[in-house]
Amino acid sequence: MRFGINRFGQALVIAGTLLTIGVPGAFLSQQAIAQQNVMRIAAVVNDDIISVLDLEQRLRLVALSSNLRLDQQTRQRLMPQVLRGLIDERLQAQEAENNGITISDREVDDEVRILAERNNIPPVQFPAFLSSRGIELETLRTQIRSQLAWARYAGRRLARQVEVGEEEIDEELQRLREVSDQPQKRTYEIFLGVDNPDEANQIRQDAERLLSQIQGGANFSSVANGFSESGTAAQGGDLGWIAPGQLPEELDEALADLQPGMISPPIRTFAGYYLLYVTDVQRIGRDPANTEISLFQLIQRVPGHASDQDRQAVVEDLRAAIPGIDSCEGLKRYGESRQGANVAAAQNIKLGELPPQVQEAVANLQPGQTSEPINNGNAILMITICERSDPGLTLPSRDQIKERLGTQRLELLVRRKMRDLRREAFIDIRL
């Protein structure tokens, strides 16, 4: 299950009053000891406390959203990253509150409902579903409240500092034109920031642990949603279609070596460590599925009782005729001369509308060229292209480029703000 929670920022606030129950006698009961353990302080963030219970609840939520079995080994691997995320959330929540940002209960309710529906769970059953996994609904609600508050803070306080000029848009359009014939990759990211060089080795180990979890079966997007410190975490780390030169040099070089299905090792940049994941490749602005073709199709019927040998003989006979066919009319004449064959014409069909087997056979054919014979069950097909119209270069609009460049700059401002908050905060980790 994937939880698509917006993680521009996260925070978990202790709700209610914590009570310590005294037990007569020299020894505490096992239940009392367990209660004291979960009420212990995991970390202090300025004036706020993160309890072991808070940490345990978040571990369970992360394991659920990432489809991980929370055994002792997984718990030990995840705990450093989860605690780091909780600390960041407290800092974000404090900063939002200090700037007068508030989130209503109705806004939180709406997000919980959307989350339940996204996971095909009736909203009225969602609390019970979480409870069955040992997760309190209030844990999720306070997390969502903090995420919304931090996103609103970034939009109000930081976005106003972002400016994108017309010349910058022109430069980006020109760069996209220059790389239009190079592959564009659908890319996802996980980012872990390094604010203090002394922490670099620990952060790298965190990145390696996340990579190990993903290689062990965890969903990349779910892990990104739970751990990535990038603004793309809200979309499961989705960076969209990335062209060569669009990312910083270190990431661009690593991306060049990735093919669909591949995940990079941790990549060090000045800001921190990245994991990159590629799911697909296409040409920039040119979708082959939108290529329009007109064609003639020869359909050679084959009896259902024909042997494989007889069927192969038909294929070889058709293949031998290909060099003598140089146009659609040529295919038509050839088809009329064959017993059990007929020829049909189709006009202005998009390549993406054809069956996959036919798409593959004709994808690279030019007008006048004929495909290899295609085995289609009770018939053998052969196709000649009459006309072909490839889609032109379609670049993003100026508004789309402006929005993307602005989002990138806002992301940098958010990271700098988090770095400053960490440096200025009193943080005491007690685990």
Coordinates of C-alpha atoms in Angstrom, one line a residue:
M1 CA 0.0 0.0 0.0
R2 CA 1.2 3.4 -0.8
F3 CA 0.2 6.4 1.2
G4 CA 0.5 9.6 -0.9
I5 CA 0.8 12.0 2.0
N6 CA 2.2 15.5 1.3
R7 CA 5.6 15.6 3.0
F8 CA 6.8 19.1 2.3
G9 CA 7.3 19.0 6.0
Q10 CA 6.2 16.7 8.8
A11 CA 5.6 17.0 12.5
L12 CA 4.1 14.9 15.2
V13 CA 2.8 16.7 18.3
I14 CA 2.2 14.8 21.6
A15 CA -1.5 15.0 22.3
G16 CA -3.0 14.7 25.8
T17 CA -1.4 14.4 29.2
L18 CA 1.1 11.7 30.0
L19 CA 0.5 10.0 33.3
T20 CA 2.8 7.8 35.3
I21 CA 1.1 5.2 37.4
G22 CA 2.8 4.1 40.6
V23 CA 2.9 0.4 41.4
P24 CA 3.2 -0.6 45.1
G25 CA 6.1 -2.9 46.0
A26 CA 9.7 -3.2 45.3
F27 CA 9.3 -4.2 41.6
L28 CA 7.3 -2.6 38.8
S29 CA 5.0 -4.9 36.7
Q30 CA 6.1 -5.7 33.2
Q31 CA 3.1 -3.6 32.0
A32 CA 4.4 -0.6 34.0
I33 CA 7.9 -1.0 32.7
A34 CA 6.7 -1.1 29.1
Q35 CA 4.6 2.0 29.7
Q36 CA 7.6 3.8 31.2
N37 CA 9.7 2.8 28.2
V38 CA 7.3 4.2 25.6
M39 CA 6.9 7.4 27.6
R40 CA 10.7 7.9 27.7
I41 CA 12.1 10.9 25.8
A42 CA 13.6 10.1 22.5
A43 CA 14.6 13.7 21.7
V44 CA 14.1 17.3 22.7
V45 CA 13.6 19.9 20.0
N46 CA 13.7 23.4 21.5
D47 CA 10.8 23.3 23.9
D48 CA 9.1 20.2 22.4
I49 CA 9.5 16.6 23.3
I50 CA 9.5 13.5 21.0
S51 CA 8.7 10.4 23.0
V52 CA 9.6 6.9 22.3
L53 CA 5.9 6.3 21.7
D54 CA 5.9 9.0 19.0
L55 CA 8.9 7.3 17.4
E56 CA 7.2 3.9 17.6
Q57 CA 4.0 5.2 16.0
R58 CA 5.9 6.8 13.2
L59 CA 7.9 3.7 12.6
R60 CA 4.7 1.7 12.2
L61 CA 3.2 4.3 9.8
V62 CA 6.3 4.4 7.6
A63 CA 6.5 0.6 7.5
L64 CA 2.8 0.4 6.5
S65 CA 3.2 3.1 3.8
S66 CA 6.4 1.5 2.4
N67 CA 5.0 -2.1 2.6
L68 CA 7.7 -3.2 4.9
R69 CA 7.6 -5.9 7.6
L70 CA 8.7 -4.1 10.8
D71 CA 10.9 -6.8 12.3
Q72 CA 13.8 -5.9 14.6
Q73 CA 16.3 -5.6 11.8
T74 CA 14.1 -3.2 9.8
R75 CA 13.3 -1.3 13.0
Q76 CA 17.0 -0.7 13.6
R77 CA 17.6 0.4 10.0
L78 CA 14.7 2.8 9.9
M79 CA 14.9 4.4 13.3
P80 CA 17.7 6.9 12.6
Q81 CA 15.9 8.2 9.5
V82 CA 12.5 8.3 11.2
L83 CA 13.8 10.2 14.2
R84 CA 15.6 12.6 11.9
G85 CA 12.3 13.2 10.1
L86 CA 10.4 13.7 13.3
I87 CA 13.0 16.3 14.5
D88 CA 12.7 18.2 11.2
E89 CA 8.9 18.1 11.5
R90 CA 9.0 19.7 14.9
L91 CA 11.2 22.4 13.6
Q92 CA 8.9 23.0 10.7
A93 CA 5.8 23.0 12.9
Q94 CA 7.4 25.5 15.3
E95 CA 8.4 27.8 12.5
A96 CA 4.9 27.7 10.9
E97 CA 3.3 28.4 14.3
N98 CA 5.7 31.3 15.0
N99 CA 4.5 32.8 11.7
G100 CA 0.8 32.5 12.5
I101 CA 0.1 29.6 10.2
T102 CA -2.9 27.5 11.4
I103 CA -4.7 24.5 9.8
S104 CA -8.3 23.8 10.5
D105 CA -9.7 20.5 11.6
R106 CA -11.8 20.4 8.4
E107 CA -8.7 20.7 6.2
V108 CA -7.1 17.7 8.1
D109 CA -10.4 15.7 7.8
D110 CA -10.4 16.3 4.0
E111 CA -6.8 15.0 3.7
V112 CA -7.6 11.9 5.8
R113 CA -10.6 11.2 3.6
I114 CA -8.7 11.6 0.4
L115 CA -5.9 9.4 1.7
A116 CA -8.4 6.7 2.6
E117 CA -10.1 6.8 -0.8
R118 CA -6.8 6.7 -2.6
N119 CA -6.1 3.4 -0.8
N120 CA -9.6 2.0 -1.6
I121 CA -10.7 2.1 2.1
P122 CA -14.0 3.6 3.1
P123 CA -13.3 6.7 5.2
V124 CA -15.5 5.4 8.1
Q125 CA -13.4 2.2 8.2
F126 CA -10.0 4.0 8.0
P127 CA -9.5 4.5 11.8
A128 CA -10.1 0.8 12.4
F129 CA -7.7 -0.1 9.6
L130 CA -5.0 2.0 11.2
S131 CA -5.7 0.7 14.6
S132 CA -5.4 -2.9 13.4
R133 CA -1.8 -2.0 12.4
G134 CA -1.1 -0.4 15.8
I135 CA -1.4 3.1 14.6
E136 CA -3.5 5.8 16.2
L137 CA -5.5 8.0 13.9
E138 CA -4.3 11.1 15.8
T139 CA -0.8 10.2 14.8
L140 CA -1.7 10.6 11.2
R141 CA -3.9 13.7 11.8
T142 CA -1.1 15.6 13.5
Q143 CA 1.4 14.6 10.8
I144 CA -1.0 15.9 8.1
R145 CA -1.6 19.1 10.0
S146 CA 2.1 19.8 10.2
Q147 CA 2.6 19.0 6.5
L148 CA -0.1 21.4 5.5
A149 CA 1.2 24.1 7.8
W150 CA 4.8 23.8 6.4
A151 CA 3.6 23.8 2.8
R152 CA 1.5 26.9 3.5
Y153 CA 4.4 28.6 5.3
A154 CA 6.7 27.9 2.3
G155 CA 4.0 29.3 -0.1
R156 CA 3.5 32.4 1.9
R157 CA 6.9 33.3 3.3
L158 CA 9.4 31.8 0.8
A159 CA 7.7 31.7 -2.6
R160 CA 7.6 35.5 -2.7
Q161 CA 11.4 35.5 -2.9
V162 CA 11.3 33.5 -6.1
E163 CA 11.6 35.3 -9.5
V164 CA 12.0 33.8 -12.9
G165 CA 12.9 36.2 -15.8
E166 CA 11.9 36.1 -19.4
E167 CA 15.6 35.6 -20.5
E168 CA 15.8 32.5 -18.3
I169 CA 12.8 31.0 -19.9
D170 CA 14.3 31.7 -23.4
E171 CA 17.5 30.0 -22.3
E172 CA 15.7 26.9 -21.1
L173 CA 13.6 26.7 -24.3
Q174 CA 16.8 26.9 -26.3
R175 CA 18.5 24.2 -24.2
L176 CA 15.5 21.9 -24.7
R177 CA 15.7 22.4 -28.5
E178 CA 19.4 21.5 -28.5
V179 CA 18.8 18.2 -26.7
S180 CA 15.5 17.3 -28.5
D181 CA 17.0 14.2 -30.1
Q182 CA 18.4 12.8 -26.9
P183 CA 16.6 10.5 -24.6
Q184 CA 14.5 11.9 -21.8
K185 CA 14.0 9.7 -18.7
R186 CA 11.1 9.5 -16.2
T187 CA 13.0 10.0 -13.0
Y188 CA 12.3 9.6 -9.3
E189 CA 14.5 10.9 -6.4
I190 CA 15.1 10.5 -2.7
F191 CA 17.2 13.3 -1.1
L192 CA 18.8 13.3 2.3
G193 CA 20.4 16.6 3.1
V194 CA 23.8 17.1 4.7
D195 CA 24.0 20.3 6.8
N196 CA 27.1 19.4 8.8
P197 CA 30.1 17.8 7.1
D198 CA 30.7 15.7 10.2
E199 CA 27.4 14.0 9.6
A200 CA 28.1 13.1 5.9
N201 CA 29.1 9.5 6.7
Q202 CA 26.0 8.9 8.8
I203 CA 23.7 10.4 6.1
R204 CA 25.4 8.2 3.5
Q205 CA 24.7 5.1 5.6
D206 CA 21.1 6.2 5.9
A207 CA 20.9 6.4 2.1
E208 CA 22.4 3.0 1.8
R209 CA 19.9 1.6 4.2
L210 CA 17.0 3.0 2.2
L211 CA 18.5 1.6 -1.0
S212 CA 18.8 -1.8 0.7
Q213 CA 15.1 -1.6 1.7
I214 CA 14.1 -0.8 -1.8
Q215 CA 16.2 -3.6 -3.3
G216 CA 14.5 -5.8 -0.7
G217 CA 11.1 -5.1 -2.1
A218 CA 10.0 -1.7 -0.7
N219 CA 8.3 0.7 -3.1
F220 CA 10.6 3.5 -4.2
S221 CA 7.8 6.1 -4.2
S222 CA 6.6 5.1 -0.8
V223 CA 10.1 5.3 0.7
A224 CA 10.5 8.7 -0.9
N225 CA 7.2 9.8 0.5
G226 CA 8.3 8.8 4.0
F227 CA 12.0 9.8 4.0
S228 CA 13.0 12.2 1.2
E229 CA 13.7 15.7 2.2
S230 CA 12.9 17.1 -1.2
G231 CA 9.6 18.8 -2.1
T232 CA 9.0 16.0 -4.6
A233 CA 8.4 13.6 -1.6
A234 CA 4.7 14.6 -1.8
Q235 CA 4.6 13.0 -5.2
G236 CA 6.6 9.9 -4.3
G237 CA 9.8 11.5 -5.5
D238 CA 8.6 12.1 -9.0
L239 CA 10.8 14.5 -10.9
G240 CA 9.0 14.0 -14.2
W241 CA 10.7 13.6 -17.5
I242 CA 14.3 14.7 -17.2
A243 CA 16.4 15.8 -20.2
P244 CA 20.2 15.7 -20.3
G245 CA 21.7 18.7 -18.6
Q246 CA 18.6 19.5 -16.6
L247 CA 20.0 18.2 -13.3
P248 CA 23.2 19.2 -11.4
E249 CA 26.4 17.7 -13.0
E250 CA 26.8 14.9 -10.4
L251 CA 23.2 13.8 -10.9
D252 CA 23.2 14.3 -14.6
E253 CA 26.2 12.0 -15.0
A254 CA 24.6 9.3 -12.8
L255 CA 21.3 9.5 -14.7
A256 CA 23.1 8.9 -18.0
D257 CA 24.0 5.4 -16.8
L258 CA 20.5 4.4 -15.6
Q259 CA 18.1 2.5 -17.8
P260 CA 14.4 1.8 -16.9
G261 CA 14.2 -0.2 -13.7
M262 CA 17.6 0.8 -12.4
I263 CA 18.3 2.6 -9.1
S264 CA 21.5 4.6 -8.5
P265 CA 23.8 4.1 -5.6
P266 CA 23.9 7.1 -3.2
I267 CA 25.1 10.2 -5.1
R268 CA 27.0 12.9 -3.2
T269 CA 26.3 16.5 -4.1
F270 CA 27.0 19.7 -2.2
A271 CA 23.6 19.6 -0.6
G272 CA 23.5 15.9 0.4
Y273 CA 22.9 12.4 -0.9
Y274 CA 20.5 11.4 -3.7
L275 CA 19.1 8.1 -4.9
L276 CA 17.7 8.2 -8.5
Y277 CA 15.3 5.7 -10.1
V278 CA 14.4 5.6 -13.8
T279 CA 11.1 4.0 -14.9
D280 CA 10.9 4.9 -18.6
V281 CA 12.6 6.6 -21.6
Q282 CA 11.3 8.7 -24.4
R283 CA 12.4 11.4 -26.9
I284 CA 11.9 15.0 -25.8
G285 CA 8.7 16.4 -27.1
R286 CA 8.2 13.6 -29.6
D287 CA 5.7 10.9 -28.8
P288 CA 6.0 8.1 -31.3
A289 CA 2.4 7.0 -30.4
N290 CA 1.2 10.2 -32.1
T291 CA 2.8 9.3 -35.5
E292 CA 0.1 9.2 -38.1
I293 CA 0.3 6.6 -40.9
S294 CA -1.7 5.5 -43.9
L295 CA -1.2 1.9 -44.9
F296 CA -2.2 -1.1 -47.0
Q297 CA -2.5 -4.4 -45.2
L298 CA -2.3 -7.8 -46.8
I299 CA -4.1 -10.5 -44.9
Q300 CA -3.2 -14.0 -45.9
R301 CA -5.6 -16.5 -44.4
V302 CA -4.2 -19.8 -43.0
P303 CA -6.4 -22.8 -42.3
G304 CA -6.8 -23.5 -38.6
H305 CA -5.6 -27.1 -39.2
A306 CA -2.3 -26.0 -40.9
S307 CA 0.8 -27.4 -39.3
D308 CA 3.6 -25.1 -38.0
Q309 CA 5.7 -26.2 -41.0
D310 CA 2.9 -25.1 -43.5
R311 CA 2.5 -21.8 -41.6
Q312 CA 6.2 -21.1 -41.8
A313 CA 6.2 -21.9 -45.5
V314 CA 3.6 -19.1 -46.0
V315 CA 5.7 -16.7 -44.0
E316 CA 8.8 -17.4 -46.1
D317 CA 6.8 -17.1 -49.3
L318 CA 5.6 -13.6 -48.2
R319 CA 9.0 -12.6 -47.0
A320 CA 10.5 -13.4 -50.4
A321 CA 8.1 -11.0 -52.1
I322 CA 9.1 -8.0 -50.0
P323 CA 12.0 -6.8 -52.2
G324 CA 9.6 -6.5 -55.2
I325 CA 7.1 -4.3 -53.3
D326 CA 7.9 -0.6 -53.3
S327 CA 4.5 1.0 -52.7
C328 CA 1.0 0.5 -51.4
E329 CA -0.2 -0.2 -54.9
G330 CA 2.6 -2.8 -55.3
L331 CA 1.3 -4.6 -52.2
K332 CA -2.2 -4.4 -53.5
R333 CA -1.2 -6.0 -56.8
Y334 CA 0.7 -8.7 -55.1
G335 CA -2.2 -9.5 -52.8
E336 CA -4.6 -9.8 -55.7
S337 CA -2.4 -12.4 -57.2
R338 CA -2.4 -14.6 -54.1
Q339 CA -5.1 -17.2 -53.4
G340 CA -6.7 -16.7 -50.0
A341 CA -5.3 -13.2 -49.6
N342 CA -7.0 -9.8 -49.5
V343 CA -5.7 -6.2 -49.1
A344 CA -7.3 -3.5 -47.0
A345 CA -6.4 0.2 -46.7
A346 CA -6.4 2.3 -43.5
Q347 CA -6.0 6.1 -43.5
N348 CA -4.5 8.5 -40.9
I349 CA -4.2 6.0 -38.1
K350 CA -2.1 6.9 -35.0
L351 CA 0.7 4.4 -34.3
G352 CA -0.5 4.2 -30.7
E353 CA -3.9 2.9 -31.9
L354 CA -2.5 -0.2 -33.5
P355 CA -2.0 -3.6 -31.7
P356 CA 1.4 -3.8 -30.0
Q357 CA 2.7 -6.5 -32.4
V358 CA 1.8 -4.3 -35.4
Q359 CA 3.2 -1.2 -33.8
E360 CA 6.5 -2.9 -33.4
A361 CA 6.6 -4.1 -37.0
V362 CA 5.9 -0.8 -38.6
A363 CA 7.3 1.8 -36.1
N364 CA 10.4 2.5 -38.1
L365 CA 9.0 2.0 -41.7
Q366 CA 9.0 4.9 -44.1
P367 CA 6.6 5.3 -47.0
G368 CA 7.0 2.5 -49.6
Q369 CA 8.5 0.1 -47.1
T370 CA 6.9 -3.2 -46.2
S371 CA 7.0 -5.0 -42.9
E372 CA 8.1 -8.5 -42.2
P373 CA 5.3 -11.0 -42.1
I374 CA 3.3 -10.8 -38.8
N375 CA 1.9 -14.1 -37.4
N376 CA -1.6 -13.2 -36.3
G377 CA -3.2 -16.6 -35.5
N378 CA -5.3 -17.7 -38.4
A379 CA -3.8 -15.1 -40.7
I380 CA -0.4 -13.8 -41.7
L381 CA -0.2 -10.0 -42.1
M382 CA 2.1 -7.9 -44.2
I383 CA 1.9 -4.1 -44.1
T384 CA 3.2 -1.4 -46.5
I385 CA 3.3 2.3 -45.4
C386 CA 1.7 4.7 -47.8
E387 CA 2.2 8.0 -45.9
R388 CA 3.8 8.9 -42.6
S389 CA 3.6 12.0 -40.5
D390 CA 5.9 12.1 -37.5
P391 CA 4.9 14.4 -34.6
G392 CA 6.8 17.7 -34.5
L393 CA 8.8 18.9 -31.6
T394 CA 6.5 19.9 -28.8
L395 CA 8.2 21.9 -26.0
P396 CA 6.7 23.0 -22.7
S397 CA 4.9 26.4 -22.7
R398 CA 6.6 29.4 -21.3
D399 CA 4.2 29.3 -18.3
Q400 CA 5.1 25.6 -17.7
I401 CA 8.8 26.4 -17.8
K402 CA 8.4 29.4 -15.5
E403 CA 6.5 27.2 -13.0
R404 CA 9.2 24.5 -13.1
L405 CA 12.1 26.9 -12.7
G406 CA 10.2 28.6 -9.9
T407 CA 9.5 25.3 -8.1
Q408 CA 13.2 24.4 -8.3
R409 CA 14.2 27.7 -6.7
L410 CA 11.6 27.4 -4.0
E411 CA 13.0 23.9 -3.2
L412 CA 16.4 25.4 -2.7
L413 CA 15.0 28.1 -0.4
V414 CA 13.2 25.5 1.6
R415 CA 16.4 23.5 2.0
R416 CA 18.3 26.5 3.1
K417 CA 15.6 27.4 5.6
M418 CA 15.7 23.9 7.1
R419 CA 19.5 24.1 7.3
D420 CA 19.2 27.4 9.3
L421 CA 16.4 26.0 11.5
R422 CA 18.6 23.0 12.4
R423 CA 21.7 25.1 13.1
E424 CA 19.8 27.5 15.3
A425 CA 17.8 24.9 17.3
F426 CA 18.5 23.2 20.5
I427 CA 18.3 19.4 19.7
D428 CA 19.0 16.8 22.3
I429 CA 18.8 13.2 21.1
R430 CA 18.5 10.8 24.1
L431 CA 18.3 7.4 22.5

